[in-house]
Short mmCIF file of C-alpha atoms and ligand atoms in Angstrom, two decimals:
data_model
loop_
_atom_site.label_atom_id
_atom_site.label_comp_id
_atom_site.label_asym_id
_atom_site.label_seq_id
_atom_site.Cartn_x
_atom_site.Cartn_y
_atom_site.Cartn_z
CA MET A 1 -99.51 48.29 18.29
CA ASN A 2 -97.85 46.15 20.95
CA MET A 3 -98.29 42.46 20.26
CA THR A 4 -98.41 39.92 23.07
CA LEU A 5 -95.85 37.14 23.00
CA LEU A 6 -98.52 34.65 21.95
CA GLU A 7 -99.45 36.89 19.01
CA GLU A 8 -95.79 37.26 18.05
CA LEU A 9 -95.30 33.48 18.18
CA TYR A 10 -98.43 33.02 16.07
CA GLU A 11 -97.08 35.50 13.47
CA ALA A 12 -93.62 33.86 13.47
CA ILE A 13 -95.15 30.46 12.64
CA VAL A 14 -97.55 31.83 10.01
CA ASP A 15 -94.52 33.59 8.46
CA GLY A 16 -92.45 30.41 8.68
CA ASP A 17 -89.67 32.02 10.74
CA ASP A 18 -88.34 29.03 12.69
CA ASP A 19 -85.52 30.91 14.46
CA LEU A 20 -87.99 33.48 15.78
CA ALA A 21 -90.48 30.72 16.73
CA VAL A 22 -87.76 29.05 18.84
CA GLU A 23 -86.71 32.35 20.42
CA LEU A 24 -90.30 33.29 21.32
CA THR A 25 -91.10 29.81 22.64
CA ARG A 26 -88.08 30.07 24.97
CA LYS A 27 -89.06 33.59 25.98
CA GLY A 28 -92.65 32.51 26.64
CA LEU A 29 -91.41 29.80 29.00
CA ASP A 30 -89.09 32.29 30.73
CA ASP A 31 -92.10 34.58 31.19
CA GLY A 32 -93.98 31.75 32.89
CA ILE A 33 -96.39 30.84 30.06
CA GLN A 34 -97.42 27.17 30.26
CA PRO A 35 -96.27 24.93 27.35
CA ILE A 36 -99.87 23.91 26.68
CA THR A 37 -100.88 27.59 26.36
CA LEU A 38 -98.11 28.16 23.81
CA ILE A 39 -99.43 25.16 21.84
CA ASP A 40 -103.18 25.83 22.11
CA ASP A 41 -103.18 29.64 21.88
CA ALA A 42 -100.38 30.27 19.37
CA MET A 43 -99.03 27.20 17.57
CA ILE A 44 -102.23 25.39 16.54
CA PRO A 45 -104.10 28.61 15.54
CA ALA A 46 -101.03 29.61 13.46
CA MET A 47 -101.02 26.31 11.58
CA THR A 48 -104.79 26.61 11.08
CA GLU A 49 -104.26 30.09 9.61
CA ALA A 50 -101.47 28.83 7.32
CA GLY A 51 -103.90 26.10 6.20
CA ARG A 52 -106.63 28.67 5.55
CA ARG A 53 -104.22 30.73 3.42
CA PHE A 54 -103.33 27.57 1.50
CA GLU A 55 -106.98 26.91 0.81
CA THR A 56 -107.53 30.48 -0.42
CA GLU A 57 -104.32 30.29 -2.53
CA GLU A 58 -102.55 33.06 -0.61
CA TYR A 59 -100.05 30.35 0.38
CA PHE A 60 -98.59 27.53 -1.67
CA VAL A 61 -96.73 24.37 -0.67
CA PRO A 62 -93.38 26.12 0.15
CA GLU A 63 -95.05 28.53 2.61
CA LEU A 64 -96.88 25.63 4.25
CA LEU A 65 -93.65 23.71 4.57
CA VAL A 66 -91.84 26.57 6.32
CA ALA A 67 -94.82 27.12 8.64
CA GLY A 68 -94.69 23.39 9.45
CA ARG A 69 -90.95 23.63 10.11
CA ALA A 70 -91.49 26.59 12.45
CA ILE A 71 -94.17 24.83 14.55
CA LYS A 72 -91.95 21.74 14.72
CA ALA A 73 -88.98 23.82 15.94
CA GLY A 74 -91.14 25.36 18.69
CA LEU A 75 -92.56 21.98 19.72
CA GLU A 76 -89.06 20.55 20.08
CA ILE A 77 -88.36 23.14 22.80
CA LEU A 78 -91.55 22.11 24.64
CA ARG A 79 -91.16 18.35 24.24
CA PRO A 80 -88.88 17.70 27.28
CA LEU A 81 -90.99 19.97 29.48
CA LEU A 82 -94.24 18.27 28.59
CA SER A 83 -92.59 14.91 29.22
CA ALA A 84 -90.90 15.88 32.47
CA GLY A 85 -94.19 16.66 34.23
CA ASP A 86 -95.36 13.10 34.50
CA LEU A 87 -92.92 10.35 35.24
CA HIS A 88 -95.48 7.59 35.74
CA HIS A 89 -95.76 4.97 33.05
CA ALA A 90 -99.13 5.28 31.38
CA GLY A 91 -98.41 2.60 28.78
CA ARG A 92 -96.53 2.17 25.53
CA VAL A 93 -97.74 3.52 22.23
CA VAL A 94 -96.49 3.17 18.67
CA ILE A 95 -97.64 6.07 16.53
CA GLY A 96 -97.35 6.93 12.86
CA THR A 97 -98.88 8.63 9.85
CA VAL A 98 -100.26 5.99 7.51
CA GLN A 99 -98.94 4.83 4.15
CA GLY A 100 -99.00 7.40 1.34
CA ASP A 101 -99.34 10.30 3.77
CA LEU A 102 -96.52 12.71 4.65
CA HIS A 103 -98.45 15.06 6.98
CA ASP A 104 -96.78 14.84 10.38
CA ILE A 105 -97.57 18.05 12.27
CA GLY A 106 -100.74 16.71 13.92
CA LYS A 107 -99.13 13.32 14.54
CA ASN A 108 -96.09 14.99 16.17
CA LEU A 109 -98.37 17.05 18.36
CA VAL A 110 -100.29 13.96 19.49
CA ALA A 111 -96.96 12.17 20.14
CA VAL A 112 -95.67 15.06 22.28
CA MET A 113 -98.92 15.10 24.28
CA PHE A 114 -98.71 11.32 24.81
CA GLU A 115 -95.18 11.77 26.17
CA GLY A 116 -96.49 14.50 28.44
CA ALA A 117 -99.13 12.12 29.81
CA GLY A 118 -96.46 9.55 30.70
CA PHE A 119 -96.63 7.19 27.72
CA ASP A 120 -93.53 5.60 26.23
CA VAL A 121 -93.80 6.73 22.62
CA ILE A 122 -92.28 4.95 19.65
CA ASP A 123 -92.69 7.20 16.63
CA MET A 124 -92.71 5.26 13.34
CA GLY A 125 -92.73 8.50 11.32
CA THR A 126 -94.78 9.03 8.18
CA ASP A 127 -95.80 6.86 5.22
CA VAL A 128 -96.01 3.81 7.48
CA SER A 129 -97.00 0.55 5.79
CA PRO A 130 -99.11 -2.26 7.31
CA ALA A 131 -95.99 -4.47 7.48
CA GLU A 132 -94.06 -1.76 9.36
CA VAL A 133 -96.84 -1.44 11.94
CA VAL A 134 -96.98 -5.22 12.44
CA ALA A 135 -93.17 -5.29 12.84
CA ALA A 136 -93.31 -2.41 15.34
CA ILE A 137 -95.94 -4.26 17.42
CA GLU A 138 -93.82 -7.43 17.41
CA GLU A 139 -90.71 -5.49 18.39
CA HIS A 140 -92.13 -3.09 21.00
CA ASN A 141 -95.18 -4.92 22.39
CA PRO A 142 -97.22 -1.68 22.78
CA ASP A 143 -100.54 -1.24 24.58
CA LEU A 144 -101.74 1.09 21.86
CA VAL A 145 -101.30 1.72 18.13
CA ALA A 146 -102.06 5.35 17.17
CA LEU A 147 -102.63 6.14 13.50
CA SER A 148 -102.93 9.55 11.84
CA ALA A 149 -104.17 10.35 8.30
CA LEU A 150 -104.78 13.75 6.70
CA LEU A 151 -105.91 12.73 3.22
CA THR A 152 -109.21 11.15 2.25
CA THR A 153 -107.21 8.79 0.05
CA THR A 154 -104.69 7.69 2.69
CA MET A 155 -107.22 7.19 5.50
CA LEU A 156 -108.02 3.91 3.72
CA SER A 157 -104.52 2.75 4.71
CA MET A 158 -105.80 2.67 8.29
CA GLN A 159 -108.15 -0.14 7.39
CA ALA A 160 -105.33 -2.02 5.64
CA ILE A 161 -103.12 -1.61 8.72
CA ILE A 162 -105.83 -2.85 11.10
CA GLU A 163 -106.49 -5.84 8.81
CA ALA A 164 -102.76 -6.64 8.75
CA ILE A 165 -102.63 -6.51 12.57
CA ASP A 166 -105.58 -8.92 12.62
CA THR A 167 -104.02 -11.26 10.05
CA ALA A 168 -100.80 -11.34 12.08
CA GLY A 169 -102.86 -12.57 15.07
CA LEU A 170 -102.02 -9.44 17.10
CA ARG A 171 -105.38 -7.66 17.15
CA ASP A 172 -106.29 -8.80 20.69
CA ASP A 173 -102.92 -7.60 22.02
CA VAL A 174 -103.31 -3.90 21.15
CA ARG A 175 -105.93 -1.15 21.13
CA VAL A 176 -106.06 0.97 17.98
CA LEU A 177 -106.74 4.72 18.14
CA VAL A 178 -107.19 6.73 14.93
CA GLY A 179 -107.42 10.42 14.11
CA GLY A 180 -106.77 13.15 11.57
CA ALA A 181 -108.86 15.62 9.59
CA PRO A 182 -110.81 13.25 7.29
CA MET A 183 -111.62 10.80 10.11
CA ASN A 184 -114.69 10.57 12.31
CA GLU A 185 -116.31 8.10 14.71
CA GLU A 186 -118.20 6.31 11.96
CA ARG A 187 -115.15 5.75 9.76
CA ALA A 188 -113.10 4.64 12.74
CA LYS A 189 -115.69 1.97 13.49
CA GLU A 190 -115.95 0.96 9.84
CA PHE A 191 -112.13 0.54 9.63
CA GLY A 192 -112.10 -1.65 12.74
CA ALA A 193 -110.40 0.79 15.15
CA ASP A 194 -111.18 0.79 18.87
CA ALA A 195 -111.58 4.56 19.07
CA TYR A 196 -111.37 7.90 17.30
CA ALA A 197 -110.15 11.22 18.71
CA ASP A 198 -110.52 14.53 16.93
CA ASN A 199 -107.69 16.46 18.59
CA ALA A 200 -104.49 15.92 20.56
CA ASN A 201 -106.09 16.42 23.98
CA ALA A 202 -108.90 14.01 23.19
CA ALA A 203 -106.29 11.54 21.88
CA VAL A 204 -104.55 11.49 25.27
CA ARG A 205 -107.80 11.18 27.20
CA THR A 206 -109.05 8.37 24.96
CA ALA A 207 -105.69 6.57 25.03
CA LEU A 208 -105.68 6.58 28.84
CA GLU A 209 -109.25 5.20 28.86
CA LEU A 210 -108.43 2.48 26.32
CA VAL A 211 -105.34 1.34 28.21
CA ALA A 212 -107.17 1.38 31.55
CA ALA A 213 -110.06 -0.65 30.11
CA ALA A 214 -107.64 -3.22 28.69
CO1 B1M B 1 -101.54 18.99 2.78
N1 B1M B 1 -103.45 18.68 2.51
N2 B1M B 1 -101.15 18.08 1.10
N3 B1M B 1 -99.71 19.51 3.12
N4 B1M B 1 -102.18 20.07 4.16
C1 B1M B 1 -104.36 19.08 3.57
C2 B1M B 1 -104.61 17.93 4.56
C3 B1M B 1 -105.66 19.51 2.75
C4 B1M B 1 -106.97 19.40 3.56
C5 B1M B 1 -105.44 20.93 2.18
C6 B1M B 1 -106.52 21.35 1.19
O1 B1M B 1 -106.40 21.11 0.06
N5 B1M B 1 -107.58 21.97 1.67
C7 B1M B 1 -105.60 18.52 1.57
C8 B1M B 1 -106.29 17.17 1.79
C9 B1M B 1 -107.59 17.04 1.00
C10 B1M B 1 -108.21 15.74 1.30
O2 B1M B 1 -107.68 14.69 1.10
N6 B1M B 1 -109.42 15.83 1.81
C11 B1M B 1 -104.09 18.38 1.39
C12 B1M B 1 -103.46 17.97 0.19
C13 B1M B 1 -104.37 17.76 -0.98
C14 B1M B 1 -102.07 17.78 0.10
C15 B1M B 1 -101.26 17.34 -1.13
C16 B1M B 1 -101.88 16.21 -1.97
C17 B1M B 1 -101.03 18.63 -1.96
C18 B1M B 1 -100.29 18.45 -3.27
O3 B1M B 1 -99.16 18.06 -3.29
N7 B1M B 1 -101.04 18.71 -4.31
C19 B1M B 1 -99.92 16.90 -0.52
C20 B1M B 1 -99.94 15.42 -0.10
C21 B1M B 1 -98.60 14.94 0.40
C22 B1M B 1 -98.71 13.57 1.03
O4 B1M B 1 -99.00 13.47 2.20
N8 B1M B 1 -98.51 12.52 0.26
C23 B1M B 1 -99.88 17.78 0.69
C24 B1M B 1 -98.71 18.26 1.27
C25 B1M B 1 -98.65 19.11 2.36
C26 B1M B 1 -97.36 19.73 2.88
C27 B1M B 1 -96.16 18.80 2.75
C28 B1M B 1 -97.10 20.98 2.10
C29 B1M B 1 -97.77 20.14 4.34
C30 B1M B 1 -97.44 19.04 5.38
C31 B1M B 1 -96.19 19.36 6.18
C32 B1M B 1 -96.02 18.38 7.30
O5 B1M B 1 -96.96 17.80 7.85
N9 B1M B 1 -94.76 18.21 7.68
C33 B1M B 1 -99.29 20.21 4.22
C34 B1M B 1 -100.14 20.87 5.16
C35 B1M B 1 -99.43 21.64 6.25
C36 B1M B 1 -101.54 20.82 5.08
C37 B1M B 1 -102.60 21.61 5.91
C38 B1M B 1 -102.60 23.03 5.39
C39 B1M B 1 -102.40 21.67 7.41
C40 B1M B 1 -102.25 20.32 8.09
C41 B1M B 1 -101.72 20.54 9.48
O6 B1M B 1 -100.56 20.31 9.77
N10 B1M B 1 -102.59 21.08 10.36
C42 B1M B 1 -103.93 20.83 5.56
C43 B1M B 1 -105.17 21.75 5.48
C44 B1M B 1 -105.76 22.01 6.84
O7 B1M B 1 -105.78 21.12 7.70
N11 B1M B 1 -106.26 23.20 6.99
C45 B1M B 1 -103.56 20.09 4.35
C46 B1M B 1 -102.23 21.41 11.76
C47 B1M B 1 -102.31 20.14 12.62
C48 B1M B 1 -102.02 20.52 14.08
O8 B1M B 1 -103.64 19.64 12.52
O9 B1M B 1 -102.90 17.56 11.25
O10 B1M B 1 -105.36 18.13 11.50
P1 B1M B 1 -103.98 18.16 12.04
O11 B1M B 1 -103.99 17.35 13.43
C49 B1M B 1 -104.94 17.62 14.44
C50 B1M B 1 -106.18 16.69 14.34
O12 B1M B 1 -106.48 16.26 13.03
C51 B1M B 1 -105.86 15.61 15.28
O13 B1M B 1 -105.10 16.23 16.30
C52 B1M B 1 -104.27 17.25 15.73
C53 B1M B 1 -104.14 18.40 16.70
O14 B1M B 1 -105.27 18.67 17.44
N12 B1M B 1 -105.11 14.43 14.87
C54 B1M B 1 -105.22 13.28 15.58
C55 B1M B 1 -104.23 14.22 13.88
N13 B1M B 1 -103.75 12.98 13.93
C56 B1M B 1 -104.34 12.38 14.98
C57 B1M B 1 -104.20 11.08 15.49
C58 B1M B 1 -104.98 10.76 16.61
C59 B1M B 1 -105.86 11.65 17.19
C60 B1M B 1 -105.98 12.94 16.69
O15 B1M B 1 -104.94 9.57 17.19
C61 B1M B 1 -103.97 8.64 16.81
#
């Protein structure tokens, strides 16, 4: 059976073949496939499938790690293209995965989409403490703080971070957007965030609204 390029890219990521993921991402672009189509129709479904296999114990941590490395390698090819489209300055955002949490695939995706929408993005990485977020706000003076958490345990760090921003007297200077699998609107409100977004596209839309309203 002949597979389409999107199916091949999907398979390459599920199999954790980062060289092939890079090759197919480049080929997809050469064939005129939009970066967002490569992300939405191959990369995210592939990571979802790797996650499903993890849950059913067909995959273990090493397979998940190589799948994560493959999606990251593909995204790196797309990053400059997504950013090049929009040169206007939508605002500045500091983004990170909260303390105790090392999941960065969703956060990286949101960061790439922010860049594509014209935001200046300062990526604090993973396992970001309240003090690091406060220091990043003081250093970069962002419009928006974007926080990602993938574990039910680490999502509580979001609340600690928002409290630390408040204690530092900076809460009125920034909007706080939160997201990640265990989050929802209710928890976002409870933790003191300004907004919640459940996927990367919604994150961009919500970020633009928050910055415009401020
Ligand atoms: Co982990 N892990 N993991 N893991 N892992 C989950 C999250 C889990 C649900 C799997 C499971 O057991 N079913 C589970 C959490 C259970 C819970 O707390 N409820 C879990 C666990 C338990 C763990 C460990 C504790 C496992 C262990 O060691 N025993 C451990 C913890 C390590 C740590 O962080 N301290 C661990 C480790 C890992 C790996 C390192 C192996 C790897 C991460 C690699 C990496 O990120 N570099 C990994 C992975 C890959 C997953 C799953 C399979 C996939 C996550 C992912 O990347 N999805 C995940 C199960 C699953 O989700 N099916 C799982 C793809 C990504 C594009 O989606 O991150 O959800 P996601 O991001 C989405 C949205 O959530 C949203 O937009 C993104 C795109 O649309 N979003 C935002 C995310 N951040 C946002 C921020 C926003 C807005 C939207 O605004 C700021």
